[in-house]
PDB file of C-alpha atoms in Angstrom:
ATOM      1  CA  UNK A   1     -20.320  23.850  15.059  1.00 55.00           C
ATOM      2  CA  UNK A   2     -18.786  23.095  11.678  1.00 59.00           C
ATOM      3  CA  UNK A   3     -21.026  22.792   8.629  1.00 66.00           C
ATOM      4  CA  UNK A   4     -19.832  19.223   8.028  1.00 84.00           C
ATOM      5  CA  UNK A   5     -17.769  16.655   9.877  1.00 92.00           C
ATOM      6  CA  UNK A   6     -15.515  15.719   6.980  1.00 96.00           C
ATOM      7  CA  UNK A   7     -14.442  16.290   3.403  1.00 97.00           C
ATOM      8  CA  UNK A   8     -14.813  13.469   0.906  1.00 97.00           C
ATOM      9  CA  UNK A   9     -12.932  13.638  -2.387  1.00 98.00           C
ATOM     10  CA  UNK A  10     -14.060  10.917  -4.772  1.00 98.00           C
ATOM     11  CA  UNK A  11     -12.352   9.860  -7.988  1.00 97.00           C
ATOM     12  CA  UNK A  12     -14.154  10.300 -11.298  1.00 96.00           C
ATOM     13  CA  UNK A  13     -14.059   6.509 -11.607  1.00 95.00           C
ATOM     14  CA  UNK A  14     -13.400   4.173  -8.696  1.00 96.00           C
ATOM     15  CA  UNK A  15     -10.734   1.719  -9.874  1.00 97.00           C
ATOM     16  CA  UNK A  16      -9.266   0.313  -6.640  1.00 98.00           C
ATOM     17  CA  UNK A  17     -10.411  -1.261  -3.388  1.00 98.00           C
ATOM     18  CA  UNK A  18      -8.100   1.051  -1.434  1.00 98.00           C
ATOM     19  CA  UNK A  19      -9.602   3.817   0.728  1.00 98.00           C
ATOM     20  CA  UNK A  20      -7.414   6.583   2.163  1.00 98.00           C
ATOM     21  CA  UNK A  21      -8.571   8.453   5.270  1.00 98.00           C
ATOM     22  CA  UNK A  22      -7.071  11.080   7.575  1.00 98.00           C
ATOM     23  CA  UNK A  23      -8.792  11.421  10.977  1.00 98.00           C
ATOM     24  CA  UNK A  24      -6.324  13.827  12.620  1.00 97.00           C
ATOM     25  CA  UNK A  25      -5.534  16.527  10.038  1.00 95.00           C
ATOM     26  CA  UNK A  26      -8.622  18.653  10.787  1.00 95.00           C
ATOM     27  CA  UNK A  27      -7.838  22.275  11.600  1.00 94.00           C
ATOM     28  CA  UNK A  28     -11.249  23.972  11.759  1.00 93.00           C
ATOM     29  CA  UNK A  29     -11.278  25.087  15.397  1.00 93.00           C
ATOM     30  CA  UNK A  30     -14.687  26.225  16.724  1.00 91.00           C
ATOM     31  CA  UNK A  31     -14.371  29.648  18.327  1.00 91.00           C
ATOM     32  CA  UNK A  32     -16.364  28.479  21.342  1.00 90.00           C
ATOM     33  CA  UNK A  33     -13.728  25.800  21.893  1.00 93.00           C
ATOM     34  CA  UNK A  34     -10.790  28.192  21.559  1.00 92.00           C
ATOM     35  CA  UNK A  35     -12.348  30.587  24.077  1.00 91.00           C
ATOM     36  CA  UNK A  36     -12.522  27.817  26.689  1.00 90.00           C
ATOM     37  CA  UNK A  37      -9.030  26.453  26.071  1.00 93.00           C
ATOM     38  CA  UNK A  38      -6.141  27.531  28.280  1.00 94.00           C
ATOM     39  CA  UNK A  39      -3.609  26.932  25.492  1.00 93.00           C
ATOM     40  CA  UNK A  40      -2.598  29.432  22.840  1.00 89.00           C
ATOM     41  CA  UNK A  41      -3.331  28.913  19.150  1.00 84.00           C
ATOM     42  CA  UNK A  42       0.022  27.263  18.473  1.00 87.00           C
ATOM     43  CA  UNK A  43      -0.011  24.950  21.499  1.00 90.00           C
ATOM     44  CA  UNK A  44      -3.485  23.678  20.776  1.00 92.00           C
ATOM     45  CA  UNK A  45      -2.375  22.602  17.299  1.00 93.00           C
ATOM     46  CA  UNK A  46       0.385  20.330  18.620  1.00 92.00           C
ATOM     47  CA  UNK A  47      -1.813  17.222  18.368  1.00 92.00           C
ATOM     48  CA  UNK A  48      -2.688  17.810  14.708  1.00 95.00           C
ATOM     49  CA  UNK A  49      -1.418  15.535  11.973  1.00 96.00           C
ATOM     50  CA  UNK A  50      -0.774  18.829  10.253  1.00 95.00           C
ATOM     51  CA  UNK A  51      -1.229  18.993   6.455  1.00 97.00           C
ATOM     52  CA  UNK A  52      -1.658  15.237   6.012  1.00 98.00           C
ATOM     53  CA  UNK A  53      -4.827  15.961   4.051  1.00 98.00           C
ATOM     54  CA  UNK A  54      -2.765  18.087   1.642  1.00 98.00           C
ATOM     55  CA  UNK A  55      -0.033  15.448   1.362  1.00 98.00           C
ATOM     56  CA  UNK A  56      -2.588  12.935   0.124  1.00 98.00           C
ATOM     57  CA  UNK A  57      -4.711  15.241  -2.028  1.00 97.00           C
ATOM     58  CA  UNK A  58      -3.681  13.394  -5.220  1.00 98.00           C
ATOM     59  CA  UNK A  59      -5.475  10.240  -4.022  1.00 98.00           C
ATOM     60  CA  UNK A  60      -8.637  10.714  -6.145  1.00 98.00           C
ATOM     61  CA  UNK A  61      -6.503  10.983  -9.291  1.00 98.00           C
ATOM     62  CA  UNK A  62      -5.290   7.444  -8.531  1.00 98.00           C
ATOM     63  CA  UNK A  63      -8.846   6.042  -8.558  1.00 98.00           C
ATOM     64  CA  UNK A  64      -9.396   5.978  -4.780  1.00 98.00           C
ATOM     65  CA  UNK A  65     -11.485   8.084  -2.374  1.00 98.00           C
ATOM     66  CA  UNK A  66      -9.928  10.359   0.247  1.00 98.00           C
ATOM     67  CA  UNK A  67     -11.835  11.010   3.476  1.00 98.00           C
ATOM     68  CA  UNK A  68     -10.476  13.768   5.741  1.00 98.00           C
ATOM     69  CA  UNK A  69     -11.793  15.034   9.076  1.00 97.00           C
ATOM     70  CA  UNK A  70     -12.538  18.727   9.519  1.00 96.00           C
ATOM     71  CA  UNK A  71     -12.727  18.891  13.316  1.00 95.00           C
ATOM     72  CA  UNK A  72      -9.301  18.955  14.995  1.00 96.00           C
ATOM     73  CA  UNK A  73      -8.032  16.148  17.183  1.00 96.00           C
ATOM     74  CA  UNK A  74      -7.858  18.409  20.249  1.00 96.00           C
ATOM     75  CA  UNK A  75     -11.643  18.879  19.937  1.00 97.00           C
ATOM     76  CA  UNK A  76     -12.606  15.258  19.223  1.00 97.00           C
ATOM     77  CA  UNK A  77     -10.370  12.293  18.495  1.00 97.00           C
ATOM     78  CA  UNK A  78     -11.803  10.146  15.723  1.00 98.00           C
ATOM     79  CA  UNK A  79      -9.157   7.494  16.362  1.00 97.00           C
ATOM     80  CA  UNK A  80     -10.799   6.547  19.667  1.00 97.00           C
ATOM     81  CA  UNK A  81     -13.923   4.590  20.439  1.00 96.00           C
ATOM     82  CA  UNK A  82     -17.068   6.624  21.087  1.00 96.00           C
ATOM     83  CA  UNK A  83     -17.190   5.072  24.560  1.00 94.00           C
ATOM     84  CA  UNK A  84     -13.638   6.139  25.527  1.00 95.00           C
ATOM     85  CA  UNK A  85     -14.893   8.936  27.794  1.00 95.00           C
ATOM     86  CA  UNK A  86     -12.588  10.444  30.410  1.00 94.00           C
ATOM     87  CA  UNK A  87     -14.088  10.762  33.906  1.00 93.00           C
ATOM     88  CA  UNK A  88     -11.368  13.282  34.795  1.00 92.00           C
ATOM     89  CA  UNK A  89     -12.731  15.645  32.113  1.00 95.00           C
ATOM     90  CA  UNK A  90     -16.410  14.844  31.623  1.00 94.00           C
ATOM     91  CA  UNK A  91     -18.987  15.188  34.388  1.00 94.00           C
ATOM     92  CA  UNK A  92     -21.169  12.170  35.063  1.00 87.00           C
ATOM     93  CA  UNK A  93     -18.834   9.592  33.542  1.00 89.00           C
ATOM     94  CA  UNK A  94     -18.102   6.587  35.701  1.00 82.00           C
ATOM     95  CA  UNK A  95     -14.497   5.601  36.109  1.00 77.00           C
ATOM     96  CA  UNK A  96     -14.182   2.428  34.071  1.00 71.00           C
ATOM     97  CA  UNK A  97     -11.631  -0.352  33.852  1.00 69.00           C
ATOM     98  CA  UNK A  98      -8.111   0.925  33.208  1.00 73.00           C
ATOM     99  CA  UNK A  99      -7.641   2.226  29.691  1.00 84.00           C
ATOM    100  CA  UNK A 100      -4.151   3.669  29.121  1.00 86.00           C
ATOM    101  CA  UNK A 101      -5.376   6.089  26.458  1.00 89.00           C
ATOM    102  CA  UNK A 102      -8.042   7.545  28.740  1.00 91.00           C
ATOM    103  CA  UNK A 103      -5.695   7.542  31.744  1.00 89.00           C
ATOM    104  CA  UNK A 104      -3.192   9.652  29.802  1.00 90.00           C
ATOM    105  CA  UNK A 105      -5.892  12.177  28.881  1.00 90.00           C
ATOM    106  CA  UNK A 106      -6.315  10.985  25.290  1.00 93.00           C
ATOM    107  CA  UNK A 107      -9.880   9.735  25.193  1.00 94.00           C
ATOM    108  CA  UNK A 108     -12.417  10.495  22.481  1.00 97.00           C
ATOM    109  CA  UNK A 109     -12.718  14.013  23.956  1.00 97.00           C
ATOM    110  CA  UNK A 110      -9.057  14.741  24.783  1.00 97.00           C
ATOM    111  CA  UNK A 111      -8.119  16.313  28.097  1.00 96.00           C
ATOM    112  CA  UNK A 112      -4.568  17.116  26.963  1.00 95.00           C
ATOM    113  CA  UNK A 113      -2.587  17.801  23.805  1.00 94.00           C
ATOM    114  CA  UNK A 114       0.953  16.662  23.017  1.00 84.00           C
ATOM    115  CA  UNK A 115       3.339  16.468  25.984  1.00 82.00           C
ATOM    116  CA  UNK A 116       0.454  16.247  28.427  1.00 87.00           C
ATOM    117  CA  UNK A 117      -0.593  19.914  28.375  1.00 92.00           C
ATOM    118  CA  UNK A 118      -4.107  20.494  29.727  1.00 95.00           C
ATOM    119  CA  UNK A 119      -6.673  21.874  27.279  1.00 95.00           C
ATOM    120  CA  UNK A 120      -9.401  23.055  29.682  1.00 94.00           C
ATOM    121  CA  UNK A 121      -9.638  24.751  33.068  1.00 88.00           C
ATOM    122  CA  UNK A 122     -12.622  22.745  34.264  1.00 90.00           C
ATOM    123  CA  UNK A 123     -14.852  19.883  33.222  1.00 94.00           C
ATOM    124  CA  UNK A 124     -17.256  19.396  30.301  1.00 95.00           C
ATOM    125  CA  UNK A 125     -20.807  18.139  30.578  1.00 95.00           C
ATOM    126  CA  UNK A 126     -21.744  14.681  29.378  1.00 96.00           C
ATOM    127  CA  UNK A 127     -24.343  16.300  27.111  1.00 96.00           C
ATOM    128  CA  UNK A 128     -21.637  18.295  25.330  1.00 95.00           C
ATOM    129  CA  UNK A 129     -19.455  15.202  24.920  1.00 96.00           C
ATOM    130  CA  UNK A 130     -22.348  13.291  23.380  1.00 97.00           C
ATOM    131  CA  UNK A 131     -23.109  16.226  21.072  1.00 96.00           C
ATOM    132  CA  UNK A 132     -19.557  16.239  19.706  1.00 96.00           C
ATOM    133  CA  UNK A 133     -19.703  12.505  19.137  1.00 97.00           C
ATOM    134  CA  UNK A 134     -23.049  12.789  17.332  1.00 97.00           C
ATOM    135  CA  UNK A 135     -21.984  15.759  15.201  1.00 96.00           C
ATOM    136  CA  UNK A 136     -18.466  14.696  14.214  1.00 97.00           C
ATOM    137  CA  UNK A 137     -17.498  11.172  15.287  1.00 97.00           C
ATOM    138  CA  UNK A 138     -20.497   9.264  13.974  1.00 97.00           C
ATOM    139  CA  UNK A 139     -20.736  10.964  10.560  1.00 97.00           C
ATOM    140  CA  UNK A 140     -17.031  10.352   9.910  1.00 98.00           C
ATOM    141  CA  UNK A 141     -17.184   6.698  10.873  1.00 98.00           C
ATOM    142  CA  UNK A 142     -20.485   6.101   9.071  1.00 97.00           C
ATOM    143  CA  UNK A 143     -18.929   7.506   5.888  1.00 98.00           C
ATOM    144  CA  UNK A 144     -15.732   5.502   6.353  1.00 98.00           C
ATOM    145  CA  UNK A 145     -17.631   2.238   6.713  1.00 98.00           C
ATOM    146  CA  UNK A 146     -19.743   3.142   3.671  1.00 98.00           C
ATOM    147  CA  UNK A 147     -16.582   3.572   1.581  1.00 98.00           C
ATOM    148  CA  UNK A 148     -15.208   0.243   2.779  1.00 98.00           C
ATOM    149  CA  UNK A 149     -18.522  -1.451   2.028  1.00 98.00           C
ATOM    150  CA  UNK A 150     -18.427   0.032  -1.486  1.00 98.00           C
ATOM    151  CA  UNK A 151     -14.938  -1.417  -1.935  1.00 98.00           C
ATOM    152  CA  UNK A 152     -16.000  -4.860  -0.792  1.00 97.00           C
ATOM    153  CA  UNK A 153     -19.158  -4.884  -2.897  1.00 97.00           C
ATOM    154  CA  UNK A 154     -17.256  -3.783  -6.010  1.00 96.00           C
ATOM    155  CA  UNK A 155     -13.893  -5.514  -5.637  1.00 97.00           C
ATOM    156  CA  UNK A 156     -14.470  -8.299  -3.113  1.00 97.00           C
ATOM    157  CA  UNK A 157     -12.103  -6.671  -0.613  1.00 97.00           C
ATOM    158  CA  UNK A 158     -11.462  -3.369   1.142  1.00 98.00           C
ATOM    159  CA  UNK A 159      -8.077  -1.895   2.089  1.00 98.00           C
ATOM    160  CA  UNK A 160      -7.995   1.077   4.450  1.00 98.00           C
ATOM    161  CA  UNK A 161      -4.907   3.274   4.588  1.00 98.00           C
ATOM    162  CA  UNK A 162      -5.267   5.265   7.815  1.00 98.00           C
ATOM    163  CA  UNK A 163      -3.092   8.334   7.224  1.00 98.00           C
ATOM    164  CA  UNK A 164      -1.205   9.994  10.097  1.00 98.00           C
ATOM    165  CA  UNK A 165       1.973  11.890  10.922  1.00 97.00           C
ATOM    166  CA  UNK A 166       4.208  11.615  13.984  1.00 94.00           C
ATOM    167  CA  UNK A 167       6.478  14.014  15.883  1.00 91.00           C
ATOM    168  CA  UNK A 168      10.129  13.544  15.005  1.00 90.00           C
ATOM    169  CA  UNK A 169      10.962  13.189  18.703  1.00 86.00           C
ATOM    170  CA  UNK A 170       8.715  10.121  18.934  1.00 79.00           C
ATOM    171  CA  UNK A 171      11.338   8.220  16.939  1.00 76.00           C
ATOM    172  CA  UNK A 172      14.248   8.911  19.282  1.00 74.00           C
ATOM    173  CA  UNK A 173      14.263   5.466  20.888  1.00 69.00           C
ATOM    174  CA  UNK A 174      13.264   3.402  17.872  1.00 70.00           C
ATOM    175  CA  UNK A 175      15.842   0.869  16.720  1.00 63.00           C
ATOM    176  CA  UNK A 176      19.366   0.332  17.966  1.00 60.00           C
ATOM    177  CA  UNK A 177      21.379   3.295  19.316  1.00 65.00           C
ATOM    178  CA  UNK A 178      23.056   5.109  16.439  1.00 65.00           C
ATOM    179  CA  UNK A 179      20.952   3.404  13.792  1.00 71.00           C
ATOM    180  CA  UNK A 180      18.931   5.506  11.321  1.00 81.00           C
ATOM    181  CA  UNK A 181      15.435   6.376  12.446  1.00 88.00           C
ATOM    182  CA  UNK A 182      12.494   5.255  10.307  1.00 93.00           C
ATOM    183  CA  UNK A 183      10.743   7.789   8.120  1.00 95.00           C
ATOM    184  CA  UNK A 184       7.542   5.753   7.989  1.00 96.00           C
ATOM    185  CA  UNK A 185       5.934   3.497  10.592  1.00 96.00           C
ATOM    186  CA  UNK A 186       3.273   1.025   9.450  1.00 98.00           C
ATOM    187  CA  UNK A 187       0.828  -0.251  12.052  1.00 97.00           C
ATOM    188  CA  UNK A 188      -1.150  -3.463  11.632  1.00 98.00           C
ATOM    189  CA  UNK A 189      -1.475  -4.388  15.310  1.00 97.00           C
ATOM    190  CA  UNK A 190       1.362  -6.893  14.869  1.00 96.00           C
ATOM    191  CA  UNK A 191      -0.316  -8.717  12.009  1.00 96.00           C
ATOM    192  CA  UNK A 192      -3.893  -8.672  13.315  1.00 97.00           C
ATOM    193  CA  UNK A 193      -5.540  -6.056  11.076  1.00 98.00           C
ATOM    194  CA  UNK A 194      -4.307  -6.776   7.547  1.00 98.00           C
ATOM    195  CA  UNK A 195      -3.021  -9.667   5.468  1.00 98.00           C
ATOM    196  CA  UNK A 196       0.753  -9.887   5.576  1.00 97.00           C
ATOM    197  CA  UNK A 197       0.980  -9.773   1.783  1.00 97.00           C
ATOM    198  CA  UNK A 198      -0.812  -6.417   1.696  1.00 98.00           C
ATOM    199  CA  UNK A 199       1.369  -4.914   4.431  1.00 98.00           C
ATOM    200  CA  UNK A 200       4.451  -6.114   2.563  1.00 98.00           C
ATOM    201  CA  UNK A 201       3.282  -4.369  -0.611  1.00 98.00           C
ATOM    202  CA  UNK A 202       2.593  -1.116   1.241  1.00 98.00           C
ATOM    203  CA  UNK A 203       6.033  -1.307   2.837  1.00 98.00           C
ATOM    204  CA  UNK A 204       7.632  -1.985  -0.548  1.00 98.00           C
ATOM    205  CA  UNK A 205       5.894   1.075  -2.040  1.00 98.00           C
ATOM    206  CA  UNK A 206       7.485   3.339   0.558  1.00 98.00           C
ATOM    207  CA  UNK A 207      10.853   1.575   0.497  1.00 98.00           C
ATOM    208  CA  UNK A 208      11.105   1.795  -3.295  1.00 97.00           C
ATOM    209  CA  UNK A 209      10.733   5.584  -2.963  1.00 98.00           C
ATOM    210  CA  UNK A 210      13.734   5.677  -0.641  1.00 97.00           C
ATOM    211  CA  UNK A 211      11.992   5.779   2.743  1.00 97.00           C
ATOM    212  CA  UNK A 212      13.135   3.838   5.792  1.00 95.00           C
ATOM    213  CA  UNK A 213      10.154   1.841   7.032  1.00 96.00           C
ATOM    214  CA  UNK A 214       9.442   0.241  10.412  1.00 94.00           C
ATOM    215  CA  UNK A 215       6.444  -1.735  11.604  1.00 95.00           C
ATOM    216  CA  UNK A 216       4.395  -1.291  14.769  1.00 94.00           C
ATOM    217  CA  UNK A 217       7.048   0.519  16.791  1.00 91.00           C
ATOM    218  CA  UNK A 218       6.369   2.966  18.278  1.00 91.00           C
ATOM    219  CA  UNK A 219       2.851   3.055  16.754  1.00 92.00           C
ATOM    220  CA  UNK A 220       0.917  -0.136  16.047  1.00 91.00           C
ATOM    221  CA  UNK A 221      -2.445   1.456  15.298  1.00 93.00           C
ATOM    222  CA  UNK A 222      -5.271   2.565  17.583  1.00 94.00           C
ATOM    223  CA  UNK A 223      -9.065   2.366  17.428  1.00 97.00           C
ATOM    224  CA  UNK A 224      -9.501   2.772  13.666  1.00 98.00           C
ATOM    225  CA  UNK A 225      -7.011   0.070  12.755  1.00 98.00           C
ATOM    226  CA  UNK A 226      -8.375  -2.280  15.403  1.00 97.00           C
ATOM    227  CA  UNK A 227     -12.016  -1.625  14.578  1.00 97.00           C
ATOM    228  CA  UNK A 228     -11.853  -1.794  10.785  1.00 98.00           C
ATOM    229  CA  UNK A 229      -9.102  -4.358  10.340  1.00 98.00           C
ATOM    230  CA  UNK A 230     -10.923  -7.633   9.654  1.00 97.00           C
ATOM    231  CA  UNK A 231      -8.671  -9.581   7.283  1.00 97.00           C
ATOM    232  CA  UNK A 232     -10.743 -12.761   7.682  1.00 96.00           C
ATOM    233  CA  UNK A 233     -13.587 -10.766   6.075  1.00 96.00           C
ATOM    234  CA  UNK A 234     -11.319  -9.273   3.415  1.00 97.00           C
ATOM    235  CA  UNK A 235     -11.357  -5.889   5.131  1.00 98.00           C
ATOM    236  CA  UNK A 236      -7.788  -4.784   5.839  1.00 98.00           C
ATOM    237  CA  UNK A 237      -6.567  -1.732   7.769  1.00 98.00           C
ATOM    238  CA  UNK A 238      -3.043  -0.313   7.952  1.00 98.00           C
ATOM    239  CA  UNK A 239      -1.994   2.800   9.826  1.00 98.00           C
ATOM    240  CA  UNK A 240       0.682   4.902   8.110  1.00 98.00           C
ATOM    241  CA  UNK A 241       2.705   7.347  10.218  1.00 97.00           C
ATOM    242  CA  UNK A 242       4.996   9.864   8.462  1.00 97.00           C
ATOM    243  CA  UNK A 243       7.775  11.725  10.273  1.00 96.00           C
ATOM    244  CA  UNK A 244       6.621  15.357  10.341  1.00 96.00           C
ATOM    245  CA  UNK A 245      10.168  16.640  10.065  1.00 95.00           C
ATOM    246  CA  UNK A 246      10.185  15.414   6.452  1.00 96.00           C
ATOM    247  CA  UNK A 247       7.669  18.020   5.310  1.00 97.00           C
ATOM    248  CA  UNK A 248       7.038  20.662   7.977  1.00 96.00           C
ATOM    249  CA  UNK A 249       8.638  22.856  10.617  1.00 95.00           C
ATOM    250  CA  UNK A 250       7.380  21.373  13.876  1.00 92.00           C
ATOM    251  CA  UNK A 251       8.193  24.524  15.837  1.00 91.00           C
ATOM    252  CA  UNK A 252       6.256  26.973  13.652  1.00 92.00           C
ATOM    253  CA  UNK A 253       3.754  24.309  12.465  1.00 92.00           C
ATOM    254  CA  UNK A 254       4.154  25.531   8.891  1.00 95.00           C
ATOM    255  CA  UNK A 255       5.027  23.520   5.769  1.00 96.00           C
ATOM    256  CA  UNK A 256       8.777  23.448   5.180  1.00 97.00           C
ATOM    257  CA  UNK A 257      10.622  24.229   1.961  1.00 97.00           C
ATOM    258  CA  UNK A 258      10.647  20.456   1.369  1.00 95.00           C
ATOM    259  CA  UNK A 259       6.861  20.193   1.348  1.00 98.00           C
ATOM    260  CA  UNK A 260       6.236  20.180  -2.408  1.00 97.00           C
ATOM    261  CA  UNK A 261       9.131  17.876  -3.239  1.00 98.00           C
ATOM    262  CA  UNK A 262       8.117  15.479  -0.478  1.00 98.00           C
ATOM    263  CA  UNK A 263       4.532  15.466  -1.697  1.00 98.00           C
ATOM    264  CA  UNK A 264       5.714  14.724  -5.236  1.00 98.00           C
ATOM    265  CA  UNK A 265       7.576  11.639  -3.992  1.00 98.00           C
ATOM    266  CA  UNK A 266       4.593  10.599  -1.887  1.00 98.00           C
ATOM    267  CA  UNK A 267       2.339  10.835  -4.949  1.00 98.00           C
ATOM    268  CA  UNK A 268       4.312   7.995  -6.491  1.00 98.00           C
ATOM    269  CA  UNK A 269       3.877   5.925  -3.343  1.00 98.00           C
ATOM    270  CA  UNK A 270       0.139   6.619  -3.326  1.00 98.00           C
ATOM    271  CA  UNK A 271      -0.070   5.396  -6.921  1.00 98.00           C
ATOM    272  CA  UNK A 272       1.678   2.142  -6.030  1.00 98.00           C
ATOM    273  CA  UNK A 273      -0.543   1.580  -2.998  1.00 98.00           C
ATOM    274  CA  UNK A 274      -3.668   2.231  -5.060  1.00 98.00           C
ATOM    275  CA  UNK A 275      -2.519  -0.438  -7.504  1.00 97.00           C
ATOM    276  CA  UNK A 276      -2.543  -3.018  -4.695  1.00 97.00           C
ATOM    277  CA  UNK A 277      -6.329  -2.807  -4.791  1.00 96.00           C
ATOM    278  CA  UNK A 278      -6.758  -3.119  -8.550  1.00 93.00           C
ATOM    279  CA  UNK A 279      -8.630  -6.159  -9.863  1.00 86.00           C
ATOM    280  CA  UNK A 280      -6.174  -8.948 -10.670  1.00 74.00           C
ATOM    281  CA  UNK A 281      -6.347  -8.585 -14.457  1.00 65.00           C
ATOM    282  CA  UNK A 282      -5.763  -4.811 -14.253  1.00 69.00           C
ATOM    283  CA  UNK A 283      -2.931  -5.272 -11.769  1.00 59.00           C
ATOM    284  CA  UNK A 284      -1.069  -7.494 -14.180  1.00 48.00           C
ATOM    285  CA  UNK A 285      -1.603  -4.983 -16.974  1.00 50.00           C
ATOM    286  CA  UNK A 286      -0.332  -2.144 -14.747  1.00 53.00           C
ATOM    287  CA  UNK A 287       2.820  -4.077 -14.008  1.00 52.00           C
TER     288      UNK A 287
END
């Protein structure tokens, strides 16, 4: 068991309603988990949004909090509902109505990693599944909602930037044949989880830095975006997917020689996104 479920980096002074969070960049693998896995150390990391927490580490300097998971996605997936339990993996779970995420082995306790590779030889107990949820899932989500509540109480709105990365190969069939692939994919569940004006400003922040941006294809957002995106209540959620090939070697799972320069460009984007959540009078002054 890890000492804590997440890291929270707060700014010295909170100046924006924007909250940044990374649920899939955790890389603290419990030894008990690794001993039971049939995959090697490299294979088991294939589901990680590797180094996303480091890409966004400048967030607190922009006046916003940064919440990052410590437990890896292969161990528990924080971007799933706590009830998305897989009967093919966990003993005592009833087979429920069809859920494509669970059916593919990607429930809250994943059965597989990227490309459908099995993690375990046998099944897990329901008690163990509930323990993982209690120890890692609930603390992360309780803290995330607390940060959003702080935003709303202070600024009258909350904007969640749900930070992810995507395999380069996932973009192969996006867009017309021969057209450039996007670097960034924004997910707002096709307009359901954030005001259009906010999504447009996030897109403009990336585009102004030279990135090609797409929306909702191939990733529209999963549990976190759906659960926290309540624009009618002034709580907005946008998933941001970054092409991993821009900053890391996907084969070795190490940062590439472009990592620092990419992060420097991303820092400017983070600053612009943080400004979206400034109070109106400060936003005008910043412009």
